[in-house]
Structures are given as C-alpha cells and as structure tokens.
Coordinates of C-alpha atoms in Angstrom, one line a residue:
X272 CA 71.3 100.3 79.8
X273 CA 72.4 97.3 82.0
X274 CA 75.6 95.0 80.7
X275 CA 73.9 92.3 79.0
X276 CA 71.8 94.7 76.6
X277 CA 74.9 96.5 75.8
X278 CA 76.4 93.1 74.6
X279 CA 73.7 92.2 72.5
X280 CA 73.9 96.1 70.9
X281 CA 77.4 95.1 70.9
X282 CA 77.0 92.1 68.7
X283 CA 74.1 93.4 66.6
X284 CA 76.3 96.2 65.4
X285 CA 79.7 93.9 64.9
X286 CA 76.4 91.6 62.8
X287 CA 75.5 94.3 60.6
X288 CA 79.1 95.2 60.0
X289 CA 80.6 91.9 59.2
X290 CA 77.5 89.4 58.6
X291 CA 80.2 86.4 58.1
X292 CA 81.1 86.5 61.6
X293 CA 77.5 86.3 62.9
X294 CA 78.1 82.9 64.0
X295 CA 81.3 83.2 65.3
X296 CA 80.1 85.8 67.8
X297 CA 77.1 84.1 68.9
X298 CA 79.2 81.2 70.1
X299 CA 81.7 83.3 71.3
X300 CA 79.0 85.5 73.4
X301 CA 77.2 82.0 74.5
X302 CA 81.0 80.3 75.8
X303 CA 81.1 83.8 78.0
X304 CA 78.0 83.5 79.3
X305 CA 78.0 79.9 79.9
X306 CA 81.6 80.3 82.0
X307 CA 79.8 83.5 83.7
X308 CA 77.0 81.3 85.0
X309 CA 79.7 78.3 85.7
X310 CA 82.3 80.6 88.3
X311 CA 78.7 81.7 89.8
X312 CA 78.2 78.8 90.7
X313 CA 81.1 76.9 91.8
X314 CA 81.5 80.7 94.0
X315 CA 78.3 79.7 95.6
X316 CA 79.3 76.0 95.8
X317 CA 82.4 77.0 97.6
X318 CA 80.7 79.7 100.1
X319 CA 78.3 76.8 101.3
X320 CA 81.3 74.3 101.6
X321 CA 82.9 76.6 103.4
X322 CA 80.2 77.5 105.8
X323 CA 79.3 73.5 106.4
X324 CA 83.0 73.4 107.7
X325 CA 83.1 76.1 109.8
X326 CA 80.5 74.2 111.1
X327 CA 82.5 71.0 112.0
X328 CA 85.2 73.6 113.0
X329 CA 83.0 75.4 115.5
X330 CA 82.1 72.0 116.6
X331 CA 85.9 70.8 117.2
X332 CA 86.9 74.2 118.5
X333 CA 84.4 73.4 121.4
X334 CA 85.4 69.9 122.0
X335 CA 89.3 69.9 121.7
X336 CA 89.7 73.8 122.9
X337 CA 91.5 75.6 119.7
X338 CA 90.5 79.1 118.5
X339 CA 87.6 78.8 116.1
X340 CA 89.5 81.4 113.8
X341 CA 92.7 79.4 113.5
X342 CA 90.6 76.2 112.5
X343 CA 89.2 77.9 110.1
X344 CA 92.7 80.0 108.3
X345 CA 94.2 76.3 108.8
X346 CA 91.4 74.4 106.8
X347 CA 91.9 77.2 104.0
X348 CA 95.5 76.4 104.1
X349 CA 94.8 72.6 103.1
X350 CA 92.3 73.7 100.2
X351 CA 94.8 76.3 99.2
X352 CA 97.7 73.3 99.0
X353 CA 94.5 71.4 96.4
X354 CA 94.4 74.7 94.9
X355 CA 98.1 74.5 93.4
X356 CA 98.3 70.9 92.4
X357 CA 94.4 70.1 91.5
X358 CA 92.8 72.4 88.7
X359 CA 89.5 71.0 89.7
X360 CA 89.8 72.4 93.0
X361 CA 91.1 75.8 91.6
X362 CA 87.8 76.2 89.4
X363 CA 86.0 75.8 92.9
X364 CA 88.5 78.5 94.5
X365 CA 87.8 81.4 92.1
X366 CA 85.9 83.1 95.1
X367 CA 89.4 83.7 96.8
X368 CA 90.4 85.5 93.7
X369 CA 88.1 88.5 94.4
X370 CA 89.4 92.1 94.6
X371 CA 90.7 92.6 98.1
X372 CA 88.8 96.1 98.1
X373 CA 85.5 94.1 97.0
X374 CA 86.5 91.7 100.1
X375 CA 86.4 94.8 102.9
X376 CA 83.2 96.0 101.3
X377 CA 81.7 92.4 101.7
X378 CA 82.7 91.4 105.4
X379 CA 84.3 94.2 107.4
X380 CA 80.9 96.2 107.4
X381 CA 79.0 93.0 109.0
X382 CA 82.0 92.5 111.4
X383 CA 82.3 96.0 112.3
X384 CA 78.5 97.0 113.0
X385 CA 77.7 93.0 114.4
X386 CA 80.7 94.4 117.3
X387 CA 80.1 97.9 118.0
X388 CA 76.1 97.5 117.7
X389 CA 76.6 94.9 120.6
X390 CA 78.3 96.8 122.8
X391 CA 77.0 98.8 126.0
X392 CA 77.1 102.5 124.5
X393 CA 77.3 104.0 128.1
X394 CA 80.3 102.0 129.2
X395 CA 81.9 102.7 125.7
X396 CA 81.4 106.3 126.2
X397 CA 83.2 106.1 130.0
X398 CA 85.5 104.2 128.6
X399 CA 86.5 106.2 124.9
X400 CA 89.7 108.6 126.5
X401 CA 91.4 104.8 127.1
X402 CA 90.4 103.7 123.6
X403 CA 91.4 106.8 122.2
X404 CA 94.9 106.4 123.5
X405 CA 95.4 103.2 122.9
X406 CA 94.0 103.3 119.3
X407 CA 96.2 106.7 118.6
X408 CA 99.4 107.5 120.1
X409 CA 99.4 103.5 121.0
X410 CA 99.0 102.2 117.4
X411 CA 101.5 104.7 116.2
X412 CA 104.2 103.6 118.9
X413 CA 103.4 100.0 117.9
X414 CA 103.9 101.1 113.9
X415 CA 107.1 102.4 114.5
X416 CA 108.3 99.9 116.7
X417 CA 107.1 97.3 114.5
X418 CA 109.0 99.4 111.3
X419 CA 111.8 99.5 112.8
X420 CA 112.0 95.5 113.6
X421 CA 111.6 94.9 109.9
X422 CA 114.1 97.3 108.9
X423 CA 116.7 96.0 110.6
X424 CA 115.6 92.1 111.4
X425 CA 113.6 91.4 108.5
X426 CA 116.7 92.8 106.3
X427 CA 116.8 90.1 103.7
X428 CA 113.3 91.4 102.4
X429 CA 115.5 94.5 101.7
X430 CA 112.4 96.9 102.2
X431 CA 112.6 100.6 102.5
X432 CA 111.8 102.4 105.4
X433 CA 107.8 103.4 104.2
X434 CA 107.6 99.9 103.0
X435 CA 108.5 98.9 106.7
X436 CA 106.7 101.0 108.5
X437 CA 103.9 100.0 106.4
X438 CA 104.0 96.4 107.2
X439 CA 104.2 97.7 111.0
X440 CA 100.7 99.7 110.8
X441 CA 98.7 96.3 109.5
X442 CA 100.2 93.7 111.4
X443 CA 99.8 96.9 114.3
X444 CA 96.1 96.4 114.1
X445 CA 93.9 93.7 116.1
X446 CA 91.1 92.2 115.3
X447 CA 87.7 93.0 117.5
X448 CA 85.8 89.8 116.5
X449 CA 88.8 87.1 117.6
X450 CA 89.4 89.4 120.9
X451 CA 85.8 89.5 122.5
X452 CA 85.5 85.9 121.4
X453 CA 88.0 84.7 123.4
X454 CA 87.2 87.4 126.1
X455 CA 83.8 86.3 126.6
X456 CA 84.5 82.9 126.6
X457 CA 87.1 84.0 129.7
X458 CA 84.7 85.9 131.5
X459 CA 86.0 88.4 132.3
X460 CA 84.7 92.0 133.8
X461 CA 82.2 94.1 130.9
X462 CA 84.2 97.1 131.6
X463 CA 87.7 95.7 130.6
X464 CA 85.7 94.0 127.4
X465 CA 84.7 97.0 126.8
X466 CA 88.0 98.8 126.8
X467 CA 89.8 96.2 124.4
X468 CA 86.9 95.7 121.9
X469 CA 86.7 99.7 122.0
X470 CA 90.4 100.1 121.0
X471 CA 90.4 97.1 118.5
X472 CA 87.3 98.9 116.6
X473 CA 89.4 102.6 117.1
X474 CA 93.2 101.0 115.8
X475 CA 91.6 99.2 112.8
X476 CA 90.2 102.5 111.6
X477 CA 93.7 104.4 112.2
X478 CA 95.1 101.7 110.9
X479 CA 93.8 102.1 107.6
X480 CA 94.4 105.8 107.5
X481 CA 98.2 105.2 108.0
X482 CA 98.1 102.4 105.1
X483 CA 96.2 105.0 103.0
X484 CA 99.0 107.4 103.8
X485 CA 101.8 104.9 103.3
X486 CA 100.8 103.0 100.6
X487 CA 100.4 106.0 98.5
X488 CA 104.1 107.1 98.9
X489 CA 105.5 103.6 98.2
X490 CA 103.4 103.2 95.0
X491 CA 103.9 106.5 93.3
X492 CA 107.3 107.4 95.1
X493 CA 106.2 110.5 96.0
X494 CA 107.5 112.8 99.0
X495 CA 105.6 112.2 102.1
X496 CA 104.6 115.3 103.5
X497 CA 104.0 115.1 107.2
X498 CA 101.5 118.6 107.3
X499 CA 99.1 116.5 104.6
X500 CA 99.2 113.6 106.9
X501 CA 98.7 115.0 110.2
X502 CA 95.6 116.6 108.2
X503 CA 94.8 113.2 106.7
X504 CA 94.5 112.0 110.3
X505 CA 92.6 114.4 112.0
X506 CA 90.1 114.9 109.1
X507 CA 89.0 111.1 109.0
X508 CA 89.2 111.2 113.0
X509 CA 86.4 113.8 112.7
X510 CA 84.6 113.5 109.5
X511 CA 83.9 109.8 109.8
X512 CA 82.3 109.5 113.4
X513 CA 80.5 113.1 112.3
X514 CA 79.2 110.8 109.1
X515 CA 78.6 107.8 111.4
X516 CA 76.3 109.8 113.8
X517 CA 74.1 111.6 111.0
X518 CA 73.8 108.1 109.2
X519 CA 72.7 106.8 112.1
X520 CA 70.5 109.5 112.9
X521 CA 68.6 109.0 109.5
X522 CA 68.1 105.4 110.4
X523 CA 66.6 105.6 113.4
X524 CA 64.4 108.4 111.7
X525 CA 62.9 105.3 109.4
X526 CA 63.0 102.9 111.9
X527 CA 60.3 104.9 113.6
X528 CA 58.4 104.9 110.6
X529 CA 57.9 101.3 110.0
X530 CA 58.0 101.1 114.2
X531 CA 57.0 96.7 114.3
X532 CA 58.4 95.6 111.5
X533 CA 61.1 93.0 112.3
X534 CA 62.2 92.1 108.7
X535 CA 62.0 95.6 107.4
X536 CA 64.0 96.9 110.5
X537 CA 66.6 94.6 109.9
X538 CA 66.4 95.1 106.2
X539 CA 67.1 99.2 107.1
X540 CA 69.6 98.2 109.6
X541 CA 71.8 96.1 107.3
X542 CA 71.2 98.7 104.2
X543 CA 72.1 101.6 105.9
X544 CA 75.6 99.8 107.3
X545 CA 76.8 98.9 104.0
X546 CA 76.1 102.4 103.0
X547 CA 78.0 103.9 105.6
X548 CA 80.8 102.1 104.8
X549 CA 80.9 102.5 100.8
X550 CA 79.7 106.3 101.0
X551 CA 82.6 107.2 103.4
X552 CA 85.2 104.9 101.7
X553 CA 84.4 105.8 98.4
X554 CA 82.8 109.4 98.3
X555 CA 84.2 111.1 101.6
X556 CA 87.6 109.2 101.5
X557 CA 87.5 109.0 105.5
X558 CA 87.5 105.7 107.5
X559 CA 84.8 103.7 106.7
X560 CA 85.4 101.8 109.9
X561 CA 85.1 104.7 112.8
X562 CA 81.9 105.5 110.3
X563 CA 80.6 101.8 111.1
X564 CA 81.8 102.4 114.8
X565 CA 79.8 105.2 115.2
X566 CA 76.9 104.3 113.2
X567 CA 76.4 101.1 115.3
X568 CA 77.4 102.6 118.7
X569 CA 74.6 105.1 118.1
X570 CA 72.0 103.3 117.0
X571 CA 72.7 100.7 119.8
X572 CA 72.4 104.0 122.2
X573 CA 69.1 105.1 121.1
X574 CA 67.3 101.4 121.1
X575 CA 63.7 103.3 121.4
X576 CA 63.5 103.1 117.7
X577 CA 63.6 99.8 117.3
X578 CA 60.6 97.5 118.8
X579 CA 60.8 95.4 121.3
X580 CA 60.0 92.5 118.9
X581 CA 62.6 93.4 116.7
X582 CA 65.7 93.8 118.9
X583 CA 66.5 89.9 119.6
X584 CA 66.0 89.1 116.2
X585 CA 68.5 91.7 115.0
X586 CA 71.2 91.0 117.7
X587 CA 70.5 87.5 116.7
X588 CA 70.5 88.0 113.1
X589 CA 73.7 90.3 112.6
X590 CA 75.6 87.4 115.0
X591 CA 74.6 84.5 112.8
X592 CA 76.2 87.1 109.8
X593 CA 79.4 87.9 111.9
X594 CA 80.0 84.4 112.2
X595 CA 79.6 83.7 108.5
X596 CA 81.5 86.2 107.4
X597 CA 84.2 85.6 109.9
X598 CA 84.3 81.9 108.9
X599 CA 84.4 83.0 104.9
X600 CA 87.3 85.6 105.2
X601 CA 89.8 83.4 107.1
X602 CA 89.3 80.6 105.2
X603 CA 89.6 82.8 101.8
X604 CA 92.5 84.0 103.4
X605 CA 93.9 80.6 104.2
X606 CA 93.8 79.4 100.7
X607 CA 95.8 82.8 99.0
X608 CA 98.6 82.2 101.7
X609 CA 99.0 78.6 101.0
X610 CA 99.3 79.5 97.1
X611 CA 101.2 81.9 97.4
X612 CA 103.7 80.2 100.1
X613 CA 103.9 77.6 97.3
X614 CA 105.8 79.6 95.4
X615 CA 108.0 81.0 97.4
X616 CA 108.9 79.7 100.2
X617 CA 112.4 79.5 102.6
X618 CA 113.4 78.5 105.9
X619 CA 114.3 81.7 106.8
X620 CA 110.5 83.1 106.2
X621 CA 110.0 80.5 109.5
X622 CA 112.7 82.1 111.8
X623 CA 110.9 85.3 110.4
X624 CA 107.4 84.6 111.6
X625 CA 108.4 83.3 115.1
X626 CA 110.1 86.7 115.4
X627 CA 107.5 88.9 114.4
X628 CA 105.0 86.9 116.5
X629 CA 107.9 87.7 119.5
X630 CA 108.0 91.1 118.2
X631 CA 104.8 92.6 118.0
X632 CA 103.4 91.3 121.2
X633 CA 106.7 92.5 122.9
X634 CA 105.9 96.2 121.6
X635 CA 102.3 95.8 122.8
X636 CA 103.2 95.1 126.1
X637 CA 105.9 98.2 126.4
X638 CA 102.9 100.6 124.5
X639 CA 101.0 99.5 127.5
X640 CA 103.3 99.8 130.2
X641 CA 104.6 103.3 128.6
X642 CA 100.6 104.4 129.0
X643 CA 99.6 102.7 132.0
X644 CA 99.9 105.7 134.2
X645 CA 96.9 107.5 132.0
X646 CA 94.9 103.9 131.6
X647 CA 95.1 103.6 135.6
X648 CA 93.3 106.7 136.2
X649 CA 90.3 106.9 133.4
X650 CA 87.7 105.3 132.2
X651 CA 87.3 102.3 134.5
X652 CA 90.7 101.9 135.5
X653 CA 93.2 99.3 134.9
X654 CA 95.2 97.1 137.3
X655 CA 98.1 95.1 136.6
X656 CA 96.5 91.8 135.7
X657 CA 94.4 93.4 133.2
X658 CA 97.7 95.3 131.7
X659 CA 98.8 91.7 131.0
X660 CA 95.6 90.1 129.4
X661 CA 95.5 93.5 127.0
X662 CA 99.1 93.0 126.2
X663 CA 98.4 89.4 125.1
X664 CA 94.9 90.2 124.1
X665 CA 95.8 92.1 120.7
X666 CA 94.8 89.2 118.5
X667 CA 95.7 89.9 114.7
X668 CA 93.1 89.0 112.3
X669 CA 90.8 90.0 109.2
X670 CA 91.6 93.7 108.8
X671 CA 95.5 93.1 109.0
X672 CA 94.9 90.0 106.5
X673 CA 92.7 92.4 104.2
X674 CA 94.8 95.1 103.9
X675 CA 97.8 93.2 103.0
X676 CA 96.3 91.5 100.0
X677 CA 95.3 94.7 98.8
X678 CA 98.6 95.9 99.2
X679 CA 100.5 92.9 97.6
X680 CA 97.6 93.2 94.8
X681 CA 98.0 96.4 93.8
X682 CA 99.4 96.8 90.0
X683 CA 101.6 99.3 90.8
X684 CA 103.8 97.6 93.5
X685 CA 107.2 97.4 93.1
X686 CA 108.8 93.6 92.8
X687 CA 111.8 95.1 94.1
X688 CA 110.5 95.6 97.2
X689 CA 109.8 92.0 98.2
X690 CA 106.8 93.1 99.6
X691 CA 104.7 90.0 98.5
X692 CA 107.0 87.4 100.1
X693 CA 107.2 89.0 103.4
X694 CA 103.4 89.7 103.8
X695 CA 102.8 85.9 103.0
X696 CA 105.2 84.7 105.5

C-alpha cells in the first residue's frame, strides 16, 4: 500500500470514529498536501537556479581564472547569508536541508563512477601499489597528524582525542573531481593524472571507513577496540572491490543483451551505479565508494560490451551529470555553512582556518616525502616536481564537506563537544 492510500485509510477510519471531525481532517490532510506539492517545487525551482548559475560561474571561472568549485561554495555562501535574514529565500533553500546520508546517495555515486569510469583501466592497474599507499598508510599518517594538530592547536574547541582524530580523517580526504579538473586543465603527463585521481578515489573510500569507526565511539562512548577495527578495514578493503567487480560483471552481462541501444545502455549504466552504492552501503555495510571504484574501473576495462554508438554518448552523458551534481553539492554546501557561521561565529575560528589550511597541506607534503622512496620505484615513478604538485594537489572537497554534515547532524552528538562550530569554521 503506497503513502497516500494509507492516509486516506488513515482518515476514513479517524471519519468513522469521530464523524465531527470529518471536516477538520480533510483540511488538515489538504494543507499537507498542498505544502508537500509547494517545498517540491520551490526544491526544483532552486536546483534549476542553481544550475543556471553554475553556468555564469563556469563562464567567469574561464574568463577571470578562479576554481569553478570555489565560485560555486562562494555563491552558496551569499544565498545562505539571504537564507538567515529573508524567509522568502529560506522557503526556496529547503533543498539544503536534506539528510546528509540522502545527499551521498544523490551525488557521490555520479561523481564517483563519472571519475573512475573515465579513467585508463591499464594505467590504473600499473599504477594501484602507489594508490594503495598513498590512500592507506598515507591517509592514516595524515589522520593522525591532522588529530593531533586539533588536539593541541584547535584547543578552545575542547574536543577529545576521537573527536580530533575524527575531524583529521575527513578533512584527510581529497576530492577526485576538483583534482583532475585542475590537472587537466595543467596538462600534465596521464600517468601522474592517473596516480592522484587513483589515490583521491582510494582515500575517500578509507576515509569513510575510519569515520564509520570513529563516529561510532564518539556517539555511543563506547571502547574502541583496535582488533574490530583493523577487521573493519580490511573487510571493506576486500568485500567492496569483490562487490564492485561482480556488479560490474552483471552489467556488462546486460549490456550485451541490448548490444545498440544507446539510451537503454546508459539507462543500465546509471541503474546499476546507484545500486552499487546503496546495496553496499546499506546491505553489506562496506564502502560504497571503492564499490563505485571498482564497478566503474571495470566496466571502463571491458568496453566490448558497450557499442560503439553508445560510448561517446555515455562519457558524454555521465560528464554533463558530474558537472551538475558537482555544481549542486557545493553550492548546498555553501548555503549550510553560511547559516550556520551566522550563528556562531569568532575571530578566532579565522586564525583557526588559516592554520588548518597551513596544516594539512604541511602533513601532505611530509606523508609524501616519508613515502617517496616506494612512489619513486613503482608504478610509473615519481620525480621531485611531481612530489610537489601531489603535495599541493590534495584538493579538499564534496566527500570531506558530506561527511561532516552528517556528523554535525547526527541526533546523538554531544554539544559538549563543540564539534558543530569547528567543522563549520
């Protein structure tokens, strides 16, 4: 029985049982429905708003030579400061307002598959030992690095040490979309795109495995055990690329049954990626990011399944939806930090983001320097020049800005922890 016919059994029955309120219900039921169809469509109004001015932002971004992303987190910021001072504009804004769980499961499976289904699957493969280590024992090193800078430097937020170390794992991770952006538009070598895309696709799925972890123990208070998460790890290290190849494998089995059909391939194609993600995040409880990974480096290694008149219009296609759903997640993201710094806001939160800024790309560039014996002599190789792009290269963006407003979100957070002040800033 779907929602709106258990309403009107809902109302039937409250009818029968007190006929003096019949009226009253029916208005009451009609008011709900009416607002229902009301936030639907100022959510739509605002997703095409917001589109149109990624478009003059992509526009600018070309002219005057600033980060497309930026422009976009920085126009959310102004609607976010019309947010807190203009109900009007806050009816328009209830899209912002979504689940930050519902927000992943919405953009990060576009973003992830748009990236790892572009990329060459033979020079990812050569490449994966120096992805591996940068997204593993290099993402840790950062996380503790970064935990114990906010321990001791970020002091007035008062956080304990899982609290900090937290905060160090998702402002650890970089963001795939805004790196090869900016890569590309550099030109630099394939096989050093490769290697950085690679390990922001890798880190943003450990990364969520070590907020998983984390977040559990600061929420329920519970003693961490270090055998359960060392298990944690290495199950969803395994489990979700295992998932990611058989979901793959079942796609590219019905892609060869409707073999020249360019809207139903890319209908299976966009299907099956969502699925990956939800079944492995909410089924398997693994990463439903290296699921993605894998899922899309697969299928982009076994092309023969797709036609030949399909293949364009797919890369084409999942682009056009990277860039939308890019655009839509900064700017979302723009506005709930420029509410929320509206409240609470100090001078000291501005000594405090220079710092971390200062911090976390001075911890890249030691994780880097400490490996760069073991980068040097796999995969392609890595010279100095290119040790100093990756260092700067680790660009922070949607999954770091997602998982924090699930954190800050969740109903069991402790206030005492000043955790929502200090992921704002």
């Amino acid at each position: 029985m779907c929602r709106s016919q258990r309403s009107a059994m809902n109302l039937l029955e409250n009818s029968l049982n007190n006929p003096m309120n019949d009226t009253t219900l029916w208005k009451a039921e009609k008011e709900t429905v009416h607002k229902s169809y009301l936030n639907g469509a100022r959510s739509i109004q605002f997703i095409m708003c917001s589109l149109f001015a990624g478009i003059v932002i992509n526009f600018g971004s070309k002219r005057y030579h600033y980060p497309f992303t930026v422009g976009c987190f920085l126009f959310g910021v102004v609607v976010g400061l019309f947010d807190v001072y203009s109900e009007f504009v806050r009816n328009f804004t209830i899209v912002t307002r979504m689940d930050p769980s519902d927000m992943m499961l919405t953009f990060l499976p576009v973003l992830i598959f748009e990236s790892s289904f572009g990329m060459d699957a033979h020079m990812f493969y050569r490449a994966l030992f120096q992805c591996i280590i940068l997204a593993l024992p290099g993402l840790l090193f950062c996380t503790v690095l970064t935990g114990v800078f906010a321990k001791y430097v970020l002091a007035s937020y008062n956080w304990s040490w899982f609290t900090a170390f937290l905060f160090g794992s998702i402002i650890s991770a970089t963001d795939p979309v805004a790196v090869v952006t900016l890569l590309k538009e550099m030109r630099l070598p394939p096989s050093f795109t490769i290697l950085v895309e690679g390990e922001s696709l890798l880190n943003d799925g450990v990364a969520i495995v070590i907020y998983d972890v984390l977040s559990q123990h600061v929420f329920t208070h519970s003693q961490l055990s270090i055998e359960d998460s060392v298990t944690d790890l290495v199950k969803t290290c395994t489990v979700a690329p295992i998932f990611g190849y058989i979901s793959a494998k079942i796609a590219e089995l019905i892609l060869t049954w409707i073999y020249i059909s360019p809207v139903s391939e890319m209908s299976i194609i966009f299907l099956q990626a969502y699925i990956t993600y939800f079944v492995a995040e909410r089924f398997l409880g693994v990463s439903a990011v290296l699921a993605v990974v894998l899922f899309g480096v697969t299928l982009n290694a076994n092309k023969m399944c797709i036609s030949p008149e399909s293949e364009n219009l797919i890369h084409t296609d999942w682009r056009l939806l990277a860039v939308y759903a890019n655009t839509l997640i900064f700017i979302i993201v723009g506005v709930l930090v420029s509410v929320h710094l509206a409240k609470d806001y100090s001078p000291e939160d501005t000594y405090y983001v220079f710092a971390s800024f200062i911090a976390i790309t001075l911890f890249r560039g030691i994780m880097i320097l400490l490996f760069y014996p073991v980068l040097k002599s796999t995969g392609y190789g890595l010279n100095w020049k290119e040790s100093i792009v990756l260092a700067w290269g680790g660009l922070r963006g949607g999954i770091g800005l997602a998982l924090s407003l699930m954190f800050v979100s969740n109903p069991n957070l402790d206030n005492s922890e000043n955790f929502n002040k200090g992921l704002r800033t």
